[in-house]
Amino acid sequence: MKAVALLGGPKRNWPAKLQKRLATSDFKIGVDRGSLLLLELGFQPDLAIGDFDSLRPAELAQVEKSVKDIRYSNPVKDDTDTELMITAACRDYQVDQLEIYGATGGRIDHFLSNLFMFLKPQLQQFAPRISLIDQQNLVKFLSPGENVIPPIAGYHYFAVFCLGSTQKLNIRSARYNLTNFSTTYPRIFTSNEFLDQQTPCKIDFSYGQVVVVYTRDLDRFLNA
Amino acid sequence: MKAVALLGGPKRNWPAKLQKRLATSDFKIGVDRGSLLLLELGFQPDLAIGDFDSLRPAELAQVEKSVKDIRYSNPVKDDTDTELMITAACRDYQVDQLEIYGATGGRIDHFLSNLFMFLKPQLQQFAPRISLIDQQNLVKFLSPGENVIPPIAGYHYFAVFCLGSTQKLNIRSARYNLTNFSTTYPRIFTSNEFLDQQTPCKIDFSYGQVVVVYTRDLDRFLNA
């Protein structure tokens, strides 16, 4: 099942295709204020998770009336709403592909906790199913072993980010290759490029959490 | 000397106070496209650094005509334009307080490389002089030992982010305190709060790179 989740990050970072991705998804999830944003876009969430403290009472009532499965989180607990949502989607609903929007561009602490959540052992198993998507970026979480990274139209660059200790990282069939790289702390390799629009890049590593960020510049003459 | 640097990130993430901060700064720095953005705002950069490949020839000519000290970077080298800029500002110009704008909200790989640059040993000495600032966030880089973190009006929350291996981290005089925490990988503690608008929080650690993110929600009824 393919699912789309909307978090509460700023609308200005949504990609143009969000509406279409929601329309064609099997399952829609709102996280906290994202539940209301889904309703505003004309979509009924199948699942909503959050402490909903950013909603006015009338807004919360609207969410509660519209959502089949609503789950209330405890704001003082260790797990973030996004983490609870991923566990619910992947374990309870067997979602095997989950695109997350609204995770970037606002509060830096929220973005970082979304980026680093797969360092938690209990979440690692779900990482390959997840993408974070915004106006300029697509983030994919890799697994140890070999990963085939196809070019995606519209993204000129890709970056490889070691979230923490990583062993024997190789990047092959890319403009800038890397051989047998190991690190004990986070490292990022920015602005790599595919060889052409057809040839996938290959990334393998023996240990660690590695992220690929497909990315593009803003239209250089707009910078809106 | 107090300096302001403008990078090429999206204008939509600039804080309202940027113009005023530029007007009252002693020294203005443009990084790559940020040099042109400074000119568009009516300010002449004292220093410009970049490979300038995002500028049209006429734009580059305008920058070259207006800037006293212009330095061309090599895009294939290991150091990013931002890293070169920090070294030039702090070493060559003895800048002791540097606010960086335009570092967030666009390409995730650019933001992450700006956030993690102080893991490079040669840059660590400059970390305490630097702030990254956008519409919702203010990022400060701490040093091992005791750090006094004053409340700043307009920021409701703060987060503490261990960039990598960190030892004996204590957070005191905050809503959520932490005692003698150590980690071997990045960890983020989000949505902490000051006790009140006067009492500083105290953060100390014996080893590592630790960041404080002052942050606030968007106006909940705007989310523009």
Short mmCIF file of C-alpha atoms in Angstrom, two decimals:
data_model
loop_
_atom_site.label_atom_id
_atom_site.label_comp_id
_atom_site.label_asym_id
_atom_site.label_seq_id
_atom_site.Cartn_x
_atom_site.Cartn_y
_atom_site.Cartn_z
CA MET A 1 0.00 0.00 0.00
CA LYS A 2 1.25 3.47 -0.91
CA ALA A 3 0.72 6.20 1.66
CA VAL A 4 1.25 9.94 1.88
CA ALA A 5 1.75 11.73 5.20
CA LEU A 6 1.52 15.46 5.73
CA LEU A 7 3.29 17.11 8.68
CA GLY A 8 2.84 20.67 9.89
CA GLY A 9 5.86 22.33 8.18
CA PRO A 10 5.36 25.50 6.12
CA LYS A 11 3.27 25.34 2.95
CA ARG A 12 5.88 27.39 1.11
CA ASN A 13 8.09 24.27 1.07
CA TRP A 14 5.47 21.95 -0.42
CA PRO A 15 6.29 20.70 -3.91
CA ALA A 16 3.86 21.49 -6.73
CA LYS A 17 2.98 17.81 -7.08
CA LEU A 18 1.65 17.34 -3.53
CA GLN A 19 -2.03 17.58 -4.47
CA LYS A 20 -1.60 15.01 -7.23
CA ARG A 21 0.34 12.60 -4.99
CA LEU A 22 -2.43 12.80 -2.42
CA ALA A 23 -5.10 12.18 -5.04
CA THR A 24 -3.39 8.98 -6.24
CA SER A 25 -2.33 7.58 -2.85
CA ASP A 26 -4.05 4.61 -1.19
CA PHE A 27 -3.79 5.98 2.34
CA LYS A 28 -3.52 9.51 3.73
CA ILE A 29 -2.05 10.41 7.09
CA GLY A 30 -2.07 13.72 8.95
CA VAL A 31 0.45 14.43 11.69
CA ASP A 32 -0.70 17.05 14.15
CA ARG A 33 -1.56 20.26 12.24
CA GLY A 34 -1.02 18.29 9.00
CA SER A 35 -4.41 16.64 9.66
CA LEU A 36 -6.17 19.98 9.30
CA LEU A 37 -4.05 20.91 6.27
CA LEU A 38 -5.21 17.68 4.57
CA LEU A 39 -8.84 18.60 5.18
CA GLU A 40 -8.19 22.09 3.80
CA LEU A 41 -6.76 20.46 0.66
CA GLY A 42 -9.97 18.43 0.33
CA PHE A 43 -8.67 15.06 1.54
CA GLN A 44 -10.01 13.02 4.44
CA PRO A 45 -7.16 11.53 6.51
CA ASP A 46 -7.35 7.77 7.07
CA LEU A 47 -5.12 8.17 10.11
CA ALA A 48 -4.24 11.19 12.26
CA ILE A 49 -1.63 11.32 15.01
CA GLY A 50 -0.56 14.16 17.28
CA ASP A 51 -1.12 16.02 20.50
CA PHE A 52 -3.02 18.56 18.36
CA ASP A 53 -2.09 21.41 20.68
CA SER A 54 -1.57 23.72 17.71
CA LEU A 55 -5.25 23.38 16.70
CA ARG A 56 -8.08 25.58 17.93
CA PRO A 57 -10.95 23.63 19.55
CA ALA A 58 -13.20 24.03 16.49
CA GLU A 59 -10.39 22.81 14.24
CA LEU A 60 -9.74 19.77 16.42
CA ALA A 61 -13.47 18.98 16.42
CA GLN A 62 -13.42 19.09 12.62
CA VAL A 63 -10.47 16.67 12.52
CA GLU A 64 -12.11 14.34 15.05
CA LYS A 65 -15.33 14.27 13.01
CA SER A 66 -13.53 13.45 9.75
CA VAL A 67 -10.81 10.95 10.63
CA LYS A 68 -11.45 7.22 10.96
CA ASP A 69 -8.41 6.39 13.12
CA ILE A 70 -7.23 9.22 15.38
CA ARG A 71 -4.45 8.68 17.91
CA TYR A 72 -3.47 11.14 20.62
CA SER A 73 0.21 11.39 21.52
CA ASN A 74 1.73 12.39 24.83
CA PRO A 75 3.90 15.50 24.26
CA VAL A 76 6.25 14.60 27.13
CA LYS A 77 7.11 11.13 25.80
CA ASP A 78 10.35 10.33 23.97
CA ASP A 79 8.82 9.36 20.65
CA THR A 80 7.92 12.20 18.30
CA ASP A 81 4.60 12.32 16.50
CA THR A 82 6.39 11.48 13.25
CA GLU A 83 7.98 8.41 14.82
CA LEU A 84 4.62 7.22 16.17
CA MET A 85 3.10 7.80 12.74
CA ILE A 86 5.76 5.74 10.95
CA THR A 87 5.34 2.83 13.35
CA ALA A 88 1.55 2.94 13.01
CA ALA A 89 1.69 3.17 9.21
CA CYS A 90 4.34 0.49 8.64
CA ARG A 91 3.33 -1.95 11.38
CA ASP A 92 -0.43 -1.56 11.83
CA TYR A 93 -1.34 -0.68 8.23
CA GLN A 94 1.45 -2.54 6.39
CA VAL A 95 2.30 0.54 4.33
CA ASP A 96 5.23 -0.36 2.09
CA GLN A 97 5.89 3.05 0.54
CA LEU A 98 5.47 6.25 2.55
CA GLU A 99 6.05 9.76 1.21
CA ILE A 100 6.31 12.42 3.91
CA TYR A 101 5.62 16.09 3.12
CA GLY A 102 5.80 19.10 5.42
CA ALA A 103 8.91 17.84 7.23
CA THR A 104 11.28 20.63 6.18
CA GLY A 105 11.80 24.35 5.97
CA GLY A 106 10.35 25.44 9.30
CA ARG A 107 11.70 24.61 12.74
CA ILE A 108 15.21 23.23 12.41
CA ASP A 109 14.78 21.00 15.47
CA HIS A 110 11.75 19.35 13.89
CA PHE A 111 13.58 18.77 10.63
CA LEU A 112 16.65 17.32 12.36
CA SER A 113 14.59 14.97 14.49
CA ASN A 114 12.87 13.75 11.30
CA LEU A 115 16.22 13.25 9.58
CA PHE A 116 17.90 11.43 12.46
CA MET A 117 14.98 9.31 13.66
CA PHE A 118 16.24 6.18 11.94
CA LEU A 119 19.23 6.09 14.25
CA LYS A 120 16.71 4.68 16.77
CA PRO A 121 17.04 0.89 16.54
CA GLN A 122 13.28 0.21 16.69
CA LEU A 123 12.67 2.42 13.62
CA GLN A 124 15.55 1.26 11.38
CA GLN A 125 13.53 -1.59 9.87
CA PHE A 126 11.09 0.93 8.35
CA ALA A 127 13.69 3.29 6.85
CA PRO A 128 13.76 1.84 3.30
CA ARG A 129 10.03 2.55 2.89
CA ILE A 130 10.29 6.27 3.64
CA SER A 131 10.90 9.41 1.54
CA LEU A 132 10.93 13.01 2.76
CA ILE A 133 9.92 15.36 -0.07
CA ASP A 134 9.81 19.12 -0.45
CA GLN A 135 10.05 21.74 -3.17
CA GLN A 136 13.78 21.17 -3.83
CA ASN A 137 14.71 17.88 -2.17
CA LEU A 138 13.90 14.18 -2.00
CA VAL A 139 15.49 12.28 0.90
CA LYS A 140 15.85 8.47 0.84
CA PHE A 141 17.20 6.30 3.65
CA LEU A 142 19.54 3.50 2.56
CA SER A 143 20.33 0.12 4.09
CA PRO A 144 23.72 -1.55 4.55
CA GLY A 145 24.63 -3.60 1.48
CA GLU A 146 24.18 -2.48 -2.12
CA ASN A 147 21.73 0.29 -3.02
CA VAL A 148 20.87 1.20 -6.61
CA ILE A 149 20.13 4.92 -6.91
CA PRO A 150 18.38 5.78 -10.19
CA PRO A 151 18.46 9.30 -11.60
CA ILE A 152 15.14 11.11 -11.11
CA ALA A 153 14.08 13.76 -13.60
CA GLY A 154 14.18 17.28 -12.21
CA TYR A 155 16.97 16.73 -9.68
CA HIS A 156 20.33 17.85 -10.97
CA TYR A 157 22.40 16.85 -7.91
CA PHE A 158 22.50 14.24 -5.22
CA ALA A 159 24.28 14.27 -1.88
CA VAL A 160 25.32 11.35 0.32
CA PHE A 161 25.06 11.94 4.06
CA CYS A 162 26.48 9.58 6.69
CA LEU A 163 24.26 10.21 9.73
CA GLY A 164 26.89 8.83 12.08
CA SER A 165 29.54 6.14 12.26
CA THR A 166 29.75 4.47 8.83
CA GLN A 167 32.02 1.77 7.47
CA LYS A 168 33.26 0.89 3.98
CA LEU A 169 31.14 3.32 1.99
CA ASN A 170 31.53 3.11 -1.79
CA ILE A 171 29.93 5.40 -4.37
CA ARG A 172 30.23 4.05 -7.91
CA SER A 173 29.01 5.11 -11.36
CA ALA A 174 28.69 8.75 -10.26
CA ARG A 175 30.50 11.90 -11.32
CA TYR A 176 32.47 11.82 -8.04
CA ASN A 177 33.14 8.28 -6.85
CA LEU A 178 34.27 7.25 -3.38
CA THR A 179 36.08 4.09 -2.33
CA ASN A 180 36.09 2.34 1.02
CA PHE A 181 35.33 5.45 3.10
CA SER A 182 34.81 5.10 6.84
CA THR A 183 33.98 7.74 9.46
CA THR A 184 33.10 7.88 13.14
CA TYR A 185 31.07 11.10 12.86
CA PRO A 186 28.55 12.64 10.41
CA ARG A 187 29.92 13.52 6.98
CA ILE A 188 28.19 14.93 3.94
CA PHE A 189 29.26 14.73 0.30
CA THR A 190 27.35 17.45 -1.50
CA SER A 191 26.62 18.22 -5.15
CA ASN A 192 27.40 14.86 -6.70
CA GLU A 193 25.89 14.17 -10.12
CA PHE A 194 24.64 11.21 -12.11
CA LEU A 195 26.68 10.22 -15.16
CA ASP A 196 23.63 10.76 -17.38
CA GLN A 197 19.83 10.63 -17.15
CA GLN A 198 19.73 6.82 -17.42
CA THR A 199 22.65 5.35 -15.45
CA PRO A 200 21.97 4.59 -11.80
CA CYS A 201 24.62 5.30 -9.21
CA LYS A 202 25.53 2.46 -6.85
CA ILE A 203 26.10 3.01 -3.16
CA ASP A 204 27.13 0.30 -0.73
CA PHE A 205 28.36 0.25 2.84
CA SER A 206 28.88 -2.41 5.48
CA TYR A 207 27.68 -0.51 8.56
CA GLY A 208 25.89 2.73 9.39
CA GLN A 209 22.93 4.89 8.46
CA VAL A 210 23.31 6.61 5.11
CA VAL A 211 20.94 9.03 3.44
CA VAL A 212 20.72 10.14 -0.18
CA VAL A 213 19.42 13.65 -0.83
CA TYR A 214 18.27 14.28 -4.40
CA THR A 215 18.37 18.05 -4.75
CA ARG A 216 18.13 20.94 -7.19
CA ASP A 217 18.83 24.63 -7.16
CA LEU A 218 15.96 27.06 -7.15
CA ASP A 219 15.36 28.61 -10.51
CA ARG A 220 18.41 30.86 -10.41
CA PHE A 221 16.55 33.89 -11.67
CA LEU A 222 13.63 33.54 -9.28
CA ASN A 223 14.95 32.60 -5.80
CA ALA A 224 11.44 33.15 -4.51
CA MET B 1 34.03 43.73 14.52
CA LYS B 2 30.47 42.58 13.81
CA ALA B 3 29.83 41.08 10.41
CA VAL B 4 26.81 39.83 8.48
CA ALA B 5 27.13 37.25 5.70
CA LEU B 6 24.44 36.45 3.16
CA LEU B 7 24.40 33.07 1.40
CA GLY B 8 22.28 32.09 -1.58
CA GLY B 9 19.39 30.30 0.19
CA PRO B 10 15.79 31.26 -0.58
CA LYS B 11 14.58 34.75 0.31
CA ARG B 12 11.38 33.31 1.75
CA ASN B 13 13.43 32.11 4.73
CA TRP B 14 14.99 35.48 5.50
CA PRO B 15 13.91 37.00 8.81
CA ALA B 16 12.19 40.39 8.75
CA LYS B 17 15.15 41.98 10.55
CA LEU B 18 17.76 41.16 7.87
CA GLN B 19 17.75 44.63 6.29
CA LYS B 20 18.22 46.29 9.67
CA ARG B 21 21.02 43.92 10.70
CA LEU B 22 22.84 44.69 7.48
CA ALA B 23 22.43 48.43 7.97
CA THR B 24 24.00 48.29 11.44
CA SER B 25 26.82 45.82 10.73
CA ASP B 26 30.47 46.81 10.41
CA PHE B 27 31.27 44.39 7.62
CA LYS B 28 29.13 42.74 4.93
CA ILE B 29 29.99 39.50 3.17
CA GLY B 30 28.34 37.87 0.17
CA VAL B 31 28.80 34.18 -0.53
CA ASP B 32 28.29 33.24 -4.16
CA ARG B 33 24.81 34.42 -5.23
CA GLY B 34 24.48 36.15 -1.85
CA SER B 35 26.84 38.84 -3.20
CA LEU B 36 24.31 39.84 -5.83
CA LEU B 37 21.46 39.65 -3.31
CA LEU B 38 23.34 42.13 -1.09
CA LEU B 39 23.66 44.56 -3.99
CA GLU B 40 19.94 44.16 -4.74
CA LEU B 41 19.23 45.06 -1.10
CA GLY B 42 21.32 48.20 -1.53
CA PHE B 43 24.46 47.10 0.33
CA GLN B 44 27.98 46.94 -1.05
CA PRO B 45 29.76 43.75 0.07
CA ASP B 46 33.16 44.29 1.72
CA LEU B 47 34.07 40.71 0.87
CA ALA B 48 32.66 38.26 -1.67
CA ILE B 49 33.55 34.58 -2.00
CA GLY B 50 32.31 31.92 -4.40
CA ASP B 51 32.70 30.24 -7.73
CA PHE B 52 29.84 32.50 -8.88
CA ASP B 53 28.64 29.92 -11.39
CA SER B 54 25.03 30.76 -10.55
CA LEU B 55 25.48 34.34 -11.78
CA ARG B 56 24.95 35.54 -15.33
CA PRO B 57 27.99 37.31 -16.84
CA ALA B 58 26.41 40.77 -16.41
CA GLU B 59 25.59 39.99 -12.78
CA LEU B 60 29.13 38.81 -12.07
CA ALA B 61 30.50 41.97 -13.69
CA GLN B 62 28.29 44.02 -11.38
CA VAL B 63 29.62 42.15 -8.34
CA GLU B 64 33.23 42.48 -9.51
CA LYS B 65 32.79 46.22 -9.99
CA SER B 66 31.29 46.75 -6.52
CA VAL B 67 33.26 44.52 -4.16
CA LYS B 68 36.57 45.52 -2.62
CA ASP B 69 37.84 42.02 -1.82
CA ILE B 70 36.57 39.30 -4.13
CA ARG B 71 37.86 35.73 -3.87
CA TYR B 72 37.19 32.98 -6.37
CA SER B 73 36.75 29.45 -5.03
CA ASN B 74 37.48 26.19 -6.79
CA PRO B 75 34.23 24.17 -6.96
CA VAL B 76 36.07 20.84 -6.93
CA LYS B 77 37.98 21.52 -3.69
CA ASP B 78 36.96 20.06 -0.32
CA ASP B 79 36.20 23.34 1.43
CA THR B 80 32.78 24.83 0.79
CA ASP B 81 32.33 28.52 -0.01
CA THR B 82 30.87 29.04 3.46
CA GLU B 83 33.91 27.45 5.09
CA LEU B 84 36.26 29.63 3.07
CA MET B 85 34.21 32.67 4.01
CA ILE B 86 34.36 31.89 7.74
CA THR B 87 38.11 31.43 7.63
CA ALA B 88 38.58 34.68 5.70
CA ALA B 89 36.27 36.65 7.99
CA CYS B 90 37.58 35.31 11.31
CA ARG B 91 41.28 35.05 10.42
CA ASP B 92 41.96 37.76 7.83
CA TYR B 93 39.45 40.35 9.08
CA GLN B 94 39.36 39.45 12.79
CA VAL B 95 35.57 39.36 12.81
CA ASP B 96 34.47 38.40 16.31
CA GLN B 97 30.73 38.10 15.71
CA LEU B 98 29.34 36.74 12.46
CA GLU B 99 25.64 36.36 11.65
CA ILE B 100 24.94 34.16 8.63
CA TYR B 101 21.67 34.47 6.70
CA GLY B 102 20.46 32.49 3.68
CA ALA B 103 21.89 29.20 5.00
CA THR B 104 18.59 27.35 5.41
CA GLY B 105 15.36 26.35 3.74
CA GLY B 106 16.63 25.47 0.28
CA ARG B 107 18.94 22.61 -0.64
CA ILE B 108 19.17 20.20 2.30
CA ASP B 109 22.75 19.25 1.42
CA HIS B 110 23.80 22.91 1.64
CA PHE B 111 22.10 23.35 4.99
CA LEU B 112 23.61 20.17 6.43
CA SER B 113 27.10 21.09 5.28
CA ASN B 114 26.66 24.49 6.99
CA LEU B 115 25.45 22.83 10.18
CA PHE B 116 28.18 20.20 10.36
CA MET B 117 31.14 22.29 9.17
CA PHE B 118 32.47 22.78 12.70
CA LEU B 119 33.22 19.09 12.97
CA LYS B 120 36.25 19.97 10.81
CA PRO B 121 39.13 20.56 13.26
CA GLN B 122 40.49 23.63 11.46
CA LEU B 123 37.13 25.43 11.78
CA GLN B 124 36.26 24.57 15.40
CA GLN B 125 38.12 27.58 16.81
CA PHE B 126 35.74 29.94 14.97
CA ALA B 127 32.49 28.22 16.04
CA PRO B 128 31.68 30.43 19.06
CA ARG B 129 31.62 33.55 16.86
CA ILE B 130 28.97 32.23 14.45
CA SER B 131 25.14 32.33 14.34
CA LEU B 132 22.91 30.96 11.58
CA ILE B 133 19.64 32.90 11.44
CA ASP B 134 16.41 32.53 9.50
CA GLN B 135 12.74 33.34 9.84
CA GLN B 136 12.09 30.82 12.64
CA ASN B 137 15.50 29.77 13.97
CA LEU B 138 18.75 30.99 15.51
CA VAL B 139 21.57 28.45 15.66
CA LYS B 140 24.54 28.89 18.03
CA PHE B 141 27.58 26.64 18.27
CA LEU B 142 28.77 25.87 21.81
CA SER B 143 32.18 24.99 23.19
CA PRO B 144 33.12 22.31 25.71
CA GLY B 145 32.90 23.66 29.25
CA GLU B 146 30.10 25.83 30.59
CA ASN B 147 27.84 27.81 28.25
CA VAL B 148 25.28 30.34 29.47
CA ILE B 149 22.26 30.42 27.15
CA PRO B 150 20.11 33.51 27.72
CA PRO B 151 16.45 33.59 26.68
CA ILE B 152 15.92 35.66 23.52
CA ALA B 153 12.62 37.44 22.99
CA GLY B 154 10.53 35.92 20.23
CA TYR B 155 11.81 32.36 20.53
CA HIS B 156 9.51 30.15 22.56
CA TYR B 157 11.61 26.97 22.37
CA PHE B 158 15.19 25.84 22.23
CA ALA B 159 16.67 22.53 21.14
CA VAL B 160 20.03 21.01 21.99
CA PHE B 161 21.69 19.02 19.22
CA CYS B 162 24.77 16.82 19.70
CA LEU B 163 26.38 16.80 16.25
CA GLY B 164 28.29 13.62 17.03
CA SER B 165 30.03 11.87 19.90
CA THR B 166 29.43 13.93 23.05
CA GLN B 167 30.41 13.35 26.67
CA LYS B 168 28.93 14.46 29.98
CA LEU B 169 26.29 16.84 28.69
CA ASN B 170 24.29 18.68 31.34
CA ILE B 171 21.33 21.00 30.76
CA ARG B 172 20.41 22.99 33.87
CA SER B 173 17.89 25.71 34.73
CA ALA B 174 15.61 24.68 31.84
CA ARG B 175 12.12 23.22 31.74
CA TYR B 176 13.61 19.81 30.85
CA ASN B 177 16.99 19.25 32.46
CA LEU B 178 19.51 16.59 31.52
CA THR B 179 22.30 15.13 33.65
CA ASN B 180 25.55 13.56 32.55
CA PHE B 181 24.34 12.44 29.13
CA SER B 182 26.81 10.84 26.71
CA THR B 183 26.30 9.56 23.19
CA THR B 184 28.39 8.19 20.35
CA TYR B 185 26.05 9.39 17.60
CA PRO B 186 23.95 12.51 16.85
CA ARG B 187 21.05 13.15 19.23
CA ILE B 188 18.58 16.00 19.35
CA PHE B 189 16.52 17.20 22.29
CA THR B 190 13.69 19.26 20.82
CA SER B 191 11.20 21.74 22.24
CA ASN B 192 12.90 22.58 25.51
CA GLU B 193 11.87 25.86 27.16
CA PHE B 194 13.41 28.53 29.35
CA LEU B 195 12.11 28.76 32.92
CA ASP B 196 11.06 32.36 32.27
CA GLN B 197 12.04 35.34 30.11
CA GLN B 198 15.01 36.26 32.36
CA THR B 199 16.70 33.08 33.59
CA PRO B 200 19.46 31.71 31.38
CA CYS B 201 19.78 28.00 30.85
CA LYS B 202 23.20 26.46 31.50
CA ILE B 203 24.69 23.84 29.24
CA ASP B 204 28.02 22.15 29.83
CA PHE B 205 29.79 19.16 28.33
CA SER B 206 33.29 17.76 28.48
CA TYR B 207 33.72 16.67 24.86
CA GLY B 208 31.93 17.06 21.55
CA GLN B 209 30.23 19.57 19.27
CA VAL B 210 26.92 20.82 20.60
CA VAL B 211 24.51 23.22 18.96
CA VAL B 212 21.65 25.22 20.43
CA VAL B 213 18.72 25.99 18.15
CA TYR B 214 16.46 28.80 19.37
CA THR B 215 13.20 28.22 17.52
CA ARG B 216 9.56 29.24 17.27
CA ASP B 217 6.44 27.98 15.57
CA LEU B 218 5.07 29.84 12.59
CA ASP B 219 2.09 31.90 13.45
CA ARG B 220 -0.26 28.97 13.82
CA PHE B 221 -3.05 30.61 11.90
CA LEU B 222 -0.87 31.70 9.01
CA ASN B 223 1.53 28.85 8.12
CA ALA B 224 2.45 30.84 5.04
#
